[in-house]
Tab-separated table of C-alpha atoms in Angstrom:
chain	number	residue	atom	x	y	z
A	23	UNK	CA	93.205	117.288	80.445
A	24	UNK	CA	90.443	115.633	79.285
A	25	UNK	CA	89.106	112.693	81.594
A	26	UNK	CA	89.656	109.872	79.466
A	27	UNK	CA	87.795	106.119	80.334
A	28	UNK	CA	90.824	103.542	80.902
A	29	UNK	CA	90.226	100.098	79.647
A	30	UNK	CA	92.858	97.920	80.469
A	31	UNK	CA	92.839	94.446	78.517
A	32	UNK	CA	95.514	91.646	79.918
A	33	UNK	CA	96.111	88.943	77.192
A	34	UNK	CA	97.780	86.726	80.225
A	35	UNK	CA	101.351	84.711	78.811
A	36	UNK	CA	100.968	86.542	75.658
A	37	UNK	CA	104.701	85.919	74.283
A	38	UNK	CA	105.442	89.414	71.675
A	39	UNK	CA	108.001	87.377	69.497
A	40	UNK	CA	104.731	85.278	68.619
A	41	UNK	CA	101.983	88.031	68.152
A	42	UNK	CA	102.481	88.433	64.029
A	43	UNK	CA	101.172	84.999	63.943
A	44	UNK	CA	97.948	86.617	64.848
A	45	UNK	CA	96.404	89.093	62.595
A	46	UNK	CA	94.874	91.027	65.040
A	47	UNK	CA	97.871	92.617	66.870
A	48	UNK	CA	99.086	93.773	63.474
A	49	UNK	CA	96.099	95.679	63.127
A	50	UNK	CA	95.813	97.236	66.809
A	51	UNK	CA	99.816	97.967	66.448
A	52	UNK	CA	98.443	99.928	63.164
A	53	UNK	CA	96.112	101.389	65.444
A	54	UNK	CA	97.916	102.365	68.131
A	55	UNK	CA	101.701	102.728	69.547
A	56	UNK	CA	103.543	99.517	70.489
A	57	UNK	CA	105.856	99.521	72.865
A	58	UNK	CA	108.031	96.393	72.135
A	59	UNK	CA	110.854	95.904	74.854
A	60	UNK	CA	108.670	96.016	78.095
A	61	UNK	CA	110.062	93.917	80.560
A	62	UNK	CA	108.010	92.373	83.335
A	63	UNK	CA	108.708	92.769	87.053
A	64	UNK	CA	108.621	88.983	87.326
A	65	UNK	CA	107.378	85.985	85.122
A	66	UNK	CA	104.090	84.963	87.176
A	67	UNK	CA	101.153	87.009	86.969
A	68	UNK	CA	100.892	87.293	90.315
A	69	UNK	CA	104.045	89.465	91.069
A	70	UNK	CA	103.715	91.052	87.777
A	71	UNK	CA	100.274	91.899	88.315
A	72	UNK	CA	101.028	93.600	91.588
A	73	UNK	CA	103.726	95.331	90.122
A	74	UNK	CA	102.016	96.672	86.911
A	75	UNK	CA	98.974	98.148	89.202
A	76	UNK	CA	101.208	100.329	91.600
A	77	UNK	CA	103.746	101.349	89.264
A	78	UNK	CA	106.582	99.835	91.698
A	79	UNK	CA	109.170	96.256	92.146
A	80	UNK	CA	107.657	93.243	94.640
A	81	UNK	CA	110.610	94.372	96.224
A	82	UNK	CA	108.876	97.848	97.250
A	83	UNK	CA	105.256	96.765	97.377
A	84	UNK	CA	105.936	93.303	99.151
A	85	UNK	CA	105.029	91.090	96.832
A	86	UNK	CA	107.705	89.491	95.442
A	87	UNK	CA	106.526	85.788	96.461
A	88	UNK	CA	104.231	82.788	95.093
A	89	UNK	CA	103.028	82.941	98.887
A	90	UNK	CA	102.672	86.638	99.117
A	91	UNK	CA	99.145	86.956	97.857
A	92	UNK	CA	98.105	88.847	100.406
A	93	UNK	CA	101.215	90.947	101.626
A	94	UNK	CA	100.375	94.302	98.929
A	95	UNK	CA	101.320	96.656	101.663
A	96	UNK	CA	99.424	99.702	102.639
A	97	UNK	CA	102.103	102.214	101.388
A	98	UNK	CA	101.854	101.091	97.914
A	99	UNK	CA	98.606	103.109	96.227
A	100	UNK	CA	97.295	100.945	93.737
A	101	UNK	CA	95.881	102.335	90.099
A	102	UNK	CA	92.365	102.105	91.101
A	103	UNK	CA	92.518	104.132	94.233
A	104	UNK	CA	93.913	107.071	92.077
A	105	UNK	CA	91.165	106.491	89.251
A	106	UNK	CA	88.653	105.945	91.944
A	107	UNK	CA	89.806	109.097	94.440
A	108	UNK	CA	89.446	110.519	91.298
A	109	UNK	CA	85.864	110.339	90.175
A	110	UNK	CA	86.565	107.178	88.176
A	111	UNK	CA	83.840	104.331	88.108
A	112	UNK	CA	86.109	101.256	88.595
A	113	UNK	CA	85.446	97.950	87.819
A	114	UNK	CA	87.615	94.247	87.009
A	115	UNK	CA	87.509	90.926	86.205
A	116	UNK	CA	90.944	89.481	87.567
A	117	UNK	CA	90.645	85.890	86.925
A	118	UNK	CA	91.211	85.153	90.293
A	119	UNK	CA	90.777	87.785	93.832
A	120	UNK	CA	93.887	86.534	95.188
A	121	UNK	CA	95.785	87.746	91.929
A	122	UNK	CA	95.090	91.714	92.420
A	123	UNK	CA	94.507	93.880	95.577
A	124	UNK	CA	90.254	94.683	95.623
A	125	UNK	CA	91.162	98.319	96.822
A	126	UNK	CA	89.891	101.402	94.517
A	127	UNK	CA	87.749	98.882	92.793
A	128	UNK	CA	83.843	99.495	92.868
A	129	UNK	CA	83.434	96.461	91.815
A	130	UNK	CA	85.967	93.140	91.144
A	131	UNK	CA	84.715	89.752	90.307
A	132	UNK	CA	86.651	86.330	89.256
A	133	UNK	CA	85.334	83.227	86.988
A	134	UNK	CA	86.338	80.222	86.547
A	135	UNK	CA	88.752	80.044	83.891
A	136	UNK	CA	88.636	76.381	82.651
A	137	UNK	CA	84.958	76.790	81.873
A	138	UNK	CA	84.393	80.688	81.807
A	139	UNK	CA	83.615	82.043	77.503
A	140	UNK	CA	85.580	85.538	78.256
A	141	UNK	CA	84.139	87.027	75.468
A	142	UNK	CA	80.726	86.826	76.480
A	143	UNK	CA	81.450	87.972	80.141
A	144	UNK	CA	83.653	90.640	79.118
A	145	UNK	CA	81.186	91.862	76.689
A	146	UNK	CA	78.566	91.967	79.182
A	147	UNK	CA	80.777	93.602	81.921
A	148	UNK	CA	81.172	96.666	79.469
A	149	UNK	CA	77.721	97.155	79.117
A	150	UNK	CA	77.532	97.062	82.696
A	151	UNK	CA	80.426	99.422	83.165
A	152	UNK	CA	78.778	101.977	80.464
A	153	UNK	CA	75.470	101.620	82.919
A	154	UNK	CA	77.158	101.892	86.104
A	155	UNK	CA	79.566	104.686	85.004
A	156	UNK	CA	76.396	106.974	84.211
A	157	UNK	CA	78.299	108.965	82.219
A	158	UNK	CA	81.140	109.200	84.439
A	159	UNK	CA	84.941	108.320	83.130
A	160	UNK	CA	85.385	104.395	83.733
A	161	UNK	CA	88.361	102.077	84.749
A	162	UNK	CA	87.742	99.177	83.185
A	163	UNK	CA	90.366	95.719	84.011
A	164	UNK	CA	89.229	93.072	82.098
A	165	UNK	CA	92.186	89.755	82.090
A	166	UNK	CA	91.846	87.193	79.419
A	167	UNK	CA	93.895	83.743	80.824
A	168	UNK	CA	93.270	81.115	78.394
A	169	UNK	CA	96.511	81.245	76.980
A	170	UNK	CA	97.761	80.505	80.575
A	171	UNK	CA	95.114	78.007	81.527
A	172	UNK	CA	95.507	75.744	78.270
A	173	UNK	CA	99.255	75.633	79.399
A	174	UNK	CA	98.403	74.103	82.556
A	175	UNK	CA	96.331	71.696	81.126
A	176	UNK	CA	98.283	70.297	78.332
A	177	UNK	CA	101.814	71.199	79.764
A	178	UNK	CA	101.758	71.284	83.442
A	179	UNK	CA	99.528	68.139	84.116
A	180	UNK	CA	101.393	65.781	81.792
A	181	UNK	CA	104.914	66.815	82.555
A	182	UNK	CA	107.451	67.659	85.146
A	183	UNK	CA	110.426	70.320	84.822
A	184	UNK	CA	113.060	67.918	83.483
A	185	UNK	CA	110.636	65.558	81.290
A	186	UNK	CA	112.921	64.836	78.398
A	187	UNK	CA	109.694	64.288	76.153
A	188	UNK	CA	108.564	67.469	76.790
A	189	UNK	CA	111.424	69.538	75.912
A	190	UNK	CA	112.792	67.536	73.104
A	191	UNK	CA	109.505	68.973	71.129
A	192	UNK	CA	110.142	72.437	71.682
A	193	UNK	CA	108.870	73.546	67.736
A	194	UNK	CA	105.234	71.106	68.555
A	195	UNK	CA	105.011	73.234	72.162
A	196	UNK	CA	105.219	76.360	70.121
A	197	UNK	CA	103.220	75.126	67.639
A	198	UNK	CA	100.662	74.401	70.267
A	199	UNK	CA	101.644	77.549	71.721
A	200	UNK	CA	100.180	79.496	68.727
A	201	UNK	CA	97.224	77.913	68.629
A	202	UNK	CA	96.592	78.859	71.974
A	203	UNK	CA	97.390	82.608	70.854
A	204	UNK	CA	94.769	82.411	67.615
A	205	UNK	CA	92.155	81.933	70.423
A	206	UNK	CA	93.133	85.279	72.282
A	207	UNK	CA	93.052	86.667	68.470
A	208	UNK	CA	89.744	85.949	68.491
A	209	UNK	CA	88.803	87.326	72.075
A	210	UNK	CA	90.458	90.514	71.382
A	211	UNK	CA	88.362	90.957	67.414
A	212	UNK	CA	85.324	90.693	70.078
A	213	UNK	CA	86.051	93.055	72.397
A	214	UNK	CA	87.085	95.376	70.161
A	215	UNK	CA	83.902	95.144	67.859
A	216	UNK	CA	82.106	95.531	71.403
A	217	UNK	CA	84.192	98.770	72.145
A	218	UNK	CA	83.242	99.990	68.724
A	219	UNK	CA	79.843	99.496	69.216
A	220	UNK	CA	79.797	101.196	72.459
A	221	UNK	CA	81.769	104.165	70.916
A	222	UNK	CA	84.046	104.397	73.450
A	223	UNK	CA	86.989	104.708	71.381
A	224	UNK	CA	86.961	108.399	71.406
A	225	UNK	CA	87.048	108.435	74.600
A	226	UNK	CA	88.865	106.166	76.010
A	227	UNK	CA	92.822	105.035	76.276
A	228	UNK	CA	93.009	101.700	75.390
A	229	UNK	CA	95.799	99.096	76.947
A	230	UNK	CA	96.600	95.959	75.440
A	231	UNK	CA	99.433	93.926	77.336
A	232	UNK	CA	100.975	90.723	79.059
A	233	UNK	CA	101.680	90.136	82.353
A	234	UNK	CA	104.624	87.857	81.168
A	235	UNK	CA	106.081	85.903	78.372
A	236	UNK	CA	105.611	82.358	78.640
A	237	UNK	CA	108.547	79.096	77.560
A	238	UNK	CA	107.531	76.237	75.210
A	239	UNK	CA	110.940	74.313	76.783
A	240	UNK	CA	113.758	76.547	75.941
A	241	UNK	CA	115.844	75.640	79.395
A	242	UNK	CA	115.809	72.655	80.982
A	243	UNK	CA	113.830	73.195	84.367
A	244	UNK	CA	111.469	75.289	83.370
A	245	UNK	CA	108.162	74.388	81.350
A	246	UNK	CA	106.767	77.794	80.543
A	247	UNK	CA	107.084	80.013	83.434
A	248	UNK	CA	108.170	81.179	86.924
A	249	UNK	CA	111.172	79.357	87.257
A	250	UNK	CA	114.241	81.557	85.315
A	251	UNK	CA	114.034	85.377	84.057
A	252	UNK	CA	114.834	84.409	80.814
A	253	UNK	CA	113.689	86.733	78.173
A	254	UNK	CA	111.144	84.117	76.602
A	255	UNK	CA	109.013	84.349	80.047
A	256	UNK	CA	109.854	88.432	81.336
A	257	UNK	CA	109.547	90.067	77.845
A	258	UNK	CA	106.182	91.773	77.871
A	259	UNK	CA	104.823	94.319	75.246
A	260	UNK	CA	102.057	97.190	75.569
A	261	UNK	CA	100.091	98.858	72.410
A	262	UNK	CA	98.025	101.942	74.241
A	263	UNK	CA	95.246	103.684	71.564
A	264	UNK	CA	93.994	106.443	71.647
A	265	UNK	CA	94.658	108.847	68.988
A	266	UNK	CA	94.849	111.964	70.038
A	267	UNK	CA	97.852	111.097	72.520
A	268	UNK	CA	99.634	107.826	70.940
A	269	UNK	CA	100.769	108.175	67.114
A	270	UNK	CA	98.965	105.410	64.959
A	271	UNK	CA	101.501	102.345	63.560
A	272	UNK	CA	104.303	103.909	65.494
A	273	UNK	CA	106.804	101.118	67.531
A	274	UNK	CA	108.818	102.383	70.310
A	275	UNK	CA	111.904	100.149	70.714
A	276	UNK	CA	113.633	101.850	73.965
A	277	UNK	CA	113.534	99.578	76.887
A	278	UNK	CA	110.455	100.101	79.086
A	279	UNK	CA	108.951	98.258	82.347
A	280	UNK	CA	105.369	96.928	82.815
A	281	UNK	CA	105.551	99.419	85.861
A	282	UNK	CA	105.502	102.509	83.769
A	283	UNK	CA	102.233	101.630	82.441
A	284	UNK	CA	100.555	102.990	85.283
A	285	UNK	CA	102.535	106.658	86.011
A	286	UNK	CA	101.665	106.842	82.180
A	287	UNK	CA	98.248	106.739	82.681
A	288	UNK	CA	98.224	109.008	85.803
A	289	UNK	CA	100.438	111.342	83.081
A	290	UNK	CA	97.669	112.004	80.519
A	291	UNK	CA	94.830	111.918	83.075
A	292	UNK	CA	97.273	114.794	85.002
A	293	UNK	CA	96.439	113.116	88.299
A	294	UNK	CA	99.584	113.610	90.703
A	295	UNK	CA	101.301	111.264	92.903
A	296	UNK	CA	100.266	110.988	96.513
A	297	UNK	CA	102.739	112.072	99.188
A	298	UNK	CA	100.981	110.224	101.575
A	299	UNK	CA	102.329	106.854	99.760
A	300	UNK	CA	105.131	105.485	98.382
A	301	UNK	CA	106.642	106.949	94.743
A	302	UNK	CA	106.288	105.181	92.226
A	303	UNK	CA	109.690	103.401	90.851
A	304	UNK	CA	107.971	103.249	87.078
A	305	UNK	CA	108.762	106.153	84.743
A	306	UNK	CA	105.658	107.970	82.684
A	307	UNK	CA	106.064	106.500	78.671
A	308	UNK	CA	105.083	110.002	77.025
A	309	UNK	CA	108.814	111.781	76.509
A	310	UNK	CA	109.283	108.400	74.361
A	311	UNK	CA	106.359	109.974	71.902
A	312	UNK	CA	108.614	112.327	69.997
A	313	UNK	CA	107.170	115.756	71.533
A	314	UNK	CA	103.509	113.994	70.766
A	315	UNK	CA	103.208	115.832	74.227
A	316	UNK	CA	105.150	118.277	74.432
A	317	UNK	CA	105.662	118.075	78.923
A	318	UNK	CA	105.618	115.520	81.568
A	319	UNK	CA	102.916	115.692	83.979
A	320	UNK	CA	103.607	113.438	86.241
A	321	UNK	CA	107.599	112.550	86.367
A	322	UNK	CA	110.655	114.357	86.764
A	323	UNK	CA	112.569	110.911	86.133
A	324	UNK	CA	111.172	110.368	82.958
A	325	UNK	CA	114.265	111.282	80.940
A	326	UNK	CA	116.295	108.952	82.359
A	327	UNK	CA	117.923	105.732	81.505
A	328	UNK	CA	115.561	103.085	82.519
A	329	UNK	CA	116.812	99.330	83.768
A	330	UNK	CA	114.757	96.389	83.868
A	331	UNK	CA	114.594	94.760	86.937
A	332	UNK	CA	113.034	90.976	87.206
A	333	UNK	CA	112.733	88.584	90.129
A	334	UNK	CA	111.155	84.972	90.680
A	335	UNK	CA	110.971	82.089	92.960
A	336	UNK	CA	109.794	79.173	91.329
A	337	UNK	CA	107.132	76.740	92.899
A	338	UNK	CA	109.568	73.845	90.734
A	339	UNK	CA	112.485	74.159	88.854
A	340	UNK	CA	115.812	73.341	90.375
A	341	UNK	CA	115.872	75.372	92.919
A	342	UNK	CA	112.345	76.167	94.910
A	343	UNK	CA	111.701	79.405	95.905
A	344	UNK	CA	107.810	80.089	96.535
A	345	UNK	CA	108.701	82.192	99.828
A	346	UNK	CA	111.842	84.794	98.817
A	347	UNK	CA	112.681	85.229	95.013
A	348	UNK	CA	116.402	83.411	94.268
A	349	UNK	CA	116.678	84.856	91.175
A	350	UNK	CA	117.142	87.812	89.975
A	351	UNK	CA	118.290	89.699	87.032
A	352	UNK	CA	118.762	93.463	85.762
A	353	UNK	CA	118.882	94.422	82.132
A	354	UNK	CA	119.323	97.185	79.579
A	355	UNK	CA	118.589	96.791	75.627
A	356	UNK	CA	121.810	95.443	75.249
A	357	UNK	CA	122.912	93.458	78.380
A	358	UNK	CA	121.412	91.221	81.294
A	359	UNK	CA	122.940	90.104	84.221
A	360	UNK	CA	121.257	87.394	85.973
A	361	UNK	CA	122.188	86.023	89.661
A	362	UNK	CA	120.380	82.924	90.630
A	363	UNK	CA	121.069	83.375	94.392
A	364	UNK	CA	120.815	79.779	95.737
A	365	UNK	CA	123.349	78.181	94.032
A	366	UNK	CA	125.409	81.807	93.808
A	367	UNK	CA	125.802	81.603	90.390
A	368	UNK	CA	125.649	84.110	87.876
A	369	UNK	CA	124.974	84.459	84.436
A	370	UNK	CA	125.741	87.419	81.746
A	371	UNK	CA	124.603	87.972	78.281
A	372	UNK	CA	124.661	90.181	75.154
A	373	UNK	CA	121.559	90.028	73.737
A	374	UNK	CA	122.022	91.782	71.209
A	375	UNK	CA	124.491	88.994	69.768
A	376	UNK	CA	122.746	86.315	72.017
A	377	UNK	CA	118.934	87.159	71.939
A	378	UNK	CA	118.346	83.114	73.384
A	379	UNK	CA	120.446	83.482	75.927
A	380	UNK	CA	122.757	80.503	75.331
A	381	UNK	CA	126.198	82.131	75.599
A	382	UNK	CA	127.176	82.824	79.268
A	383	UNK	CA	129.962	85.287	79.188
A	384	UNK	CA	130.124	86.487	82.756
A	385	UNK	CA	133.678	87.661	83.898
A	386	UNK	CA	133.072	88.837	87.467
A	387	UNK	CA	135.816	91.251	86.372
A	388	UNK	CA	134.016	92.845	83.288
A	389	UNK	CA	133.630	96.843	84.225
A	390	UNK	CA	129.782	95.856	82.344
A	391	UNK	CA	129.027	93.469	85.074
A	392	UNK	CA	130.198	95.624	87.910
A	393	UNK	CA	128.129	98.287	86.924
A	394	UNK	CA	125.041	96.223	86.903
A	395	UNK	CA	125.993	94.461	90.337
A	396	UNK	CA	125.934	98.185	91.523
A	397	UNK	CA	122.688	98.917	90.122
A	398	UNK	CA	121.218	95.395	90.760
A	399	UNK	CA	121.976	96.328	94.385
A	400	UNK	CA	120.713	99.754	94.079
A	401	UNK	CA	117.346	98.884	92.963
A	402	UNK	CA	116.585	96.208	95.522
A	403	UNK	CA	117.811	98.412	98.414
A	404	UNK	CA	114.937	101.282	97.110
C-alpha cells in the first residue's frame, strides 16, 4: 500500500447540523466522503481528543476525566507512535500540550489561542513539515479552536449554567454560533489553497473533523459543552479525501465513533496493531465504502454492529464531576440510553422520532433498554 502523508485538520466544537451554513464543507463533502453520524467519546476535547488518537474509550486509555490530563496510560499506543515506528515524519499543533499525549510526535507545539492567526501558523507549519519530512510520508495534526475559544469569551465569561438570559436566546446563541463557524470557513479555504499549492493532495489522506458538538442553550445546565451527552455536544462528523480510496460526494449515514478514525488510517496505510499494547476498541471505516476496497487490513470486527459510547463529568452543571464521569450514555442510530449516575436517573430516547431529545420514554422494563444496560455495562467493563 502506498505510504500516504496523513494530515489531520480538527475544526474544534464544529456542530455538523450547522456546517451547510458554510460553503466550504459543501464543497470538501463534494470532495471527499462524509461520514455524518460519528459520535464522540465524550463532549470536551480533552477526553475526545485522547480517545480519537488511540482508537479506544477514556474508560480503556484512562482518561475519562477533566483532571486526567496526564493519566494516558502506557498500554494505550497512540496514532503517532504507529506513524512514527513507521517511518512517518510527525508533527502537531494541539492548541494546548496538556490536551494530547507528546509521544510519536517529532515535533508538537501549542499557541495561544485568544491571540494566535491559525491560518498563518498552520500555513507555515506545512511548509515546515514538507522541509522536515525530506521527502518522507508526513503526519501532520494541525487543531483549529476558535470556534471553542469565542465560546468562552462571549458565553462562558458572561454567564453561568442556569442564567435565564442566556438560554432564553437560544436562536441569537446560534446565530452567534454561526458566525463563529464562517470564521473556521475561512481557515479551512486557506489551508486547503496551501495544500494545493504544496501538491500534496495526491498524496496525502486528508481528515477533516470535530472533537465534539457544541450547545447554544438547548438544556438548562449546560451552556455549550461538557456537562450532558446530548446529541447537540457528542455528535461529531469526519469527511476523509483522498480519491483513490474515499468515493467523491458520497455520505455514509451508518453510525460511526471518532475512535475508528484512527484503525482506519492504520487500514489503508496496512500498518498492524501492536500486541505489545492494548487493541483498539474503534472499528476500521473502509467495509462502509461499498467494496471501494475490496478487504480489511486491519480489523476482523469491522463488520459488526457498532454502539456509541459517550461519557462526561462536567466542571459545572448540576451535578460536578471533573474527577470520575457521572454520565454516561450508549447509542445506536435509532436509540440512546443515557444514565446520569449521581442522581441515578436515567433517560431514554428515540431519536429517530425525538432527534432534540425532549421526550423521555424510559421504562426500566422496555426489552430496548435492557439490552443497552447490558451493553452499556459491557463496554465499560472492556
Amino acid at each position: 500500500m502506498k505510504k500516504y502523508n496523513v494530515i489531520f485538520i480538527l475544526v474544534d466544537g464544529c456542530r455538523v447540523d450547522r456546517i451547510h451554513k458554510t460553503p466550504i464543507f459543501e464543497q470538501l463533502q463534494s470532495q471527499g466522503t462524509f461520514f455524518s453520524q460519528m459520535i464522540s467519546y465524550a463532549p470536551y476535547k480533552l477526553a475526545s481528543m485522547n480517545s480519537i488518537f488511540t482508537g479506544m474509550y477514556g474508560t480503556k486509555n484512562g482518561v475519562d476525566a477533566y483532571y486526567k490530563m496526564f493519566k494516558l496510560n502506557e498500554s494505550s499506543k497512540t496514532i503517532a507512535e504507529y506513524l512514527s515506528e513507521n517511518g512517518w515524519y510527525t508533527q502537531g499543533d494541539a492548541m494546548r500540550l496538556s490536551l494530547v499525549s507528546d509521544r510519536g510526535f517529532d515535533k508538537i507545539t501549542e499557541h495561544d489561542e485568544k491571540t494566535t492567526n491559525y491560518e498563518v501558523v498552520h500555513c507555515d507549519m506545512l511548509d515546515e513539515i514538507v522541509e522536515k519530512s525530506n521527502g518522507n510520508p508526513f503526519f501532520a495534526y494541525l487543531h483549529y479552536p476558535k470556534i471553542h475559544t469565542s465560546i468562552v469569551e462571549a458565553v462562558f465569561s458572561k454567564y453561568d449554567d442556569f442564567s435565564d438570559e442566556y438560554f432564553a436566546k437560544k436562536n441569537q446563541n446560534l446565530n452567534d454560533y454561526d458566525s463563529y463557524l464562517s470564521t473556521a470557513g475561512h481557515y479551512l479555504e486557506t489551508i486547503f489553497e496551501k495544500i494545493r499549492s504544496l501538491n500534496l493532495e495526491k498524496d496525502s489522506i486528508i481528515i477533516v473533523m470535530a472533537d465534539h458538538g457544541m450547545g447554544v442553550g438547548e438544556k438548562k445546565g449546560e451552556r455549550a459543552y461538557g456537562v450532558y451527552t446530548y446529541d447537540y455536544s457528542i455528535k461529531s462528523f469526519s469527511i476523509f479525501l483522498q480519491p483513490a480510496i474515499f468515493p467523491k460526494g458520497k455520505k455514509i449515514s451508518d453510525l460511526t465513533r471518532t475512535i475508528d478514525v484512527m484503525p482506519t488510517i492504520l487500514d489503508i496505510l496496512e500498518i498492524s496493531h501492536d500486541q505489545n499494547y492494548q487493541q483498539m476498541q474503534g472499528m476500521t471505516l473502509l467495509p462502509l465504502l461499498d467494496g471501494k476496497i475490496k478487504k480489511s487490513f486491519f480489523s476482523k470486527k469491522s463488520s459488526q454492529e457498532r454502539f456509541a459510547f459517550s461519557e462526561t463529568g462536567g466542571l459545572y452543571g448540576p451535578w460536578p464531576s471533573p474527577n470520575e464521569p457521572n454520565v454516561k450514555c450508549i447509542r445506536t442510530n435509532k436509540w440512546k440510553l443515557i444514565h446520569n449516575t449521581t442522581p441515578n436517573t436515567w433517560e431514554f430516547y428515540n431519536l429517530e422520532n425525538d432527534p432534540g431529545e425532549n421526550n423521555n420514554i424510559y421504562d426500566e422494563n422496555s426489552k430496548t433498554v435492557k439490552e443497552l444496560q447490558k451493553k452499556l455495562e459491557q463496554i465499560q467493563n472492556e
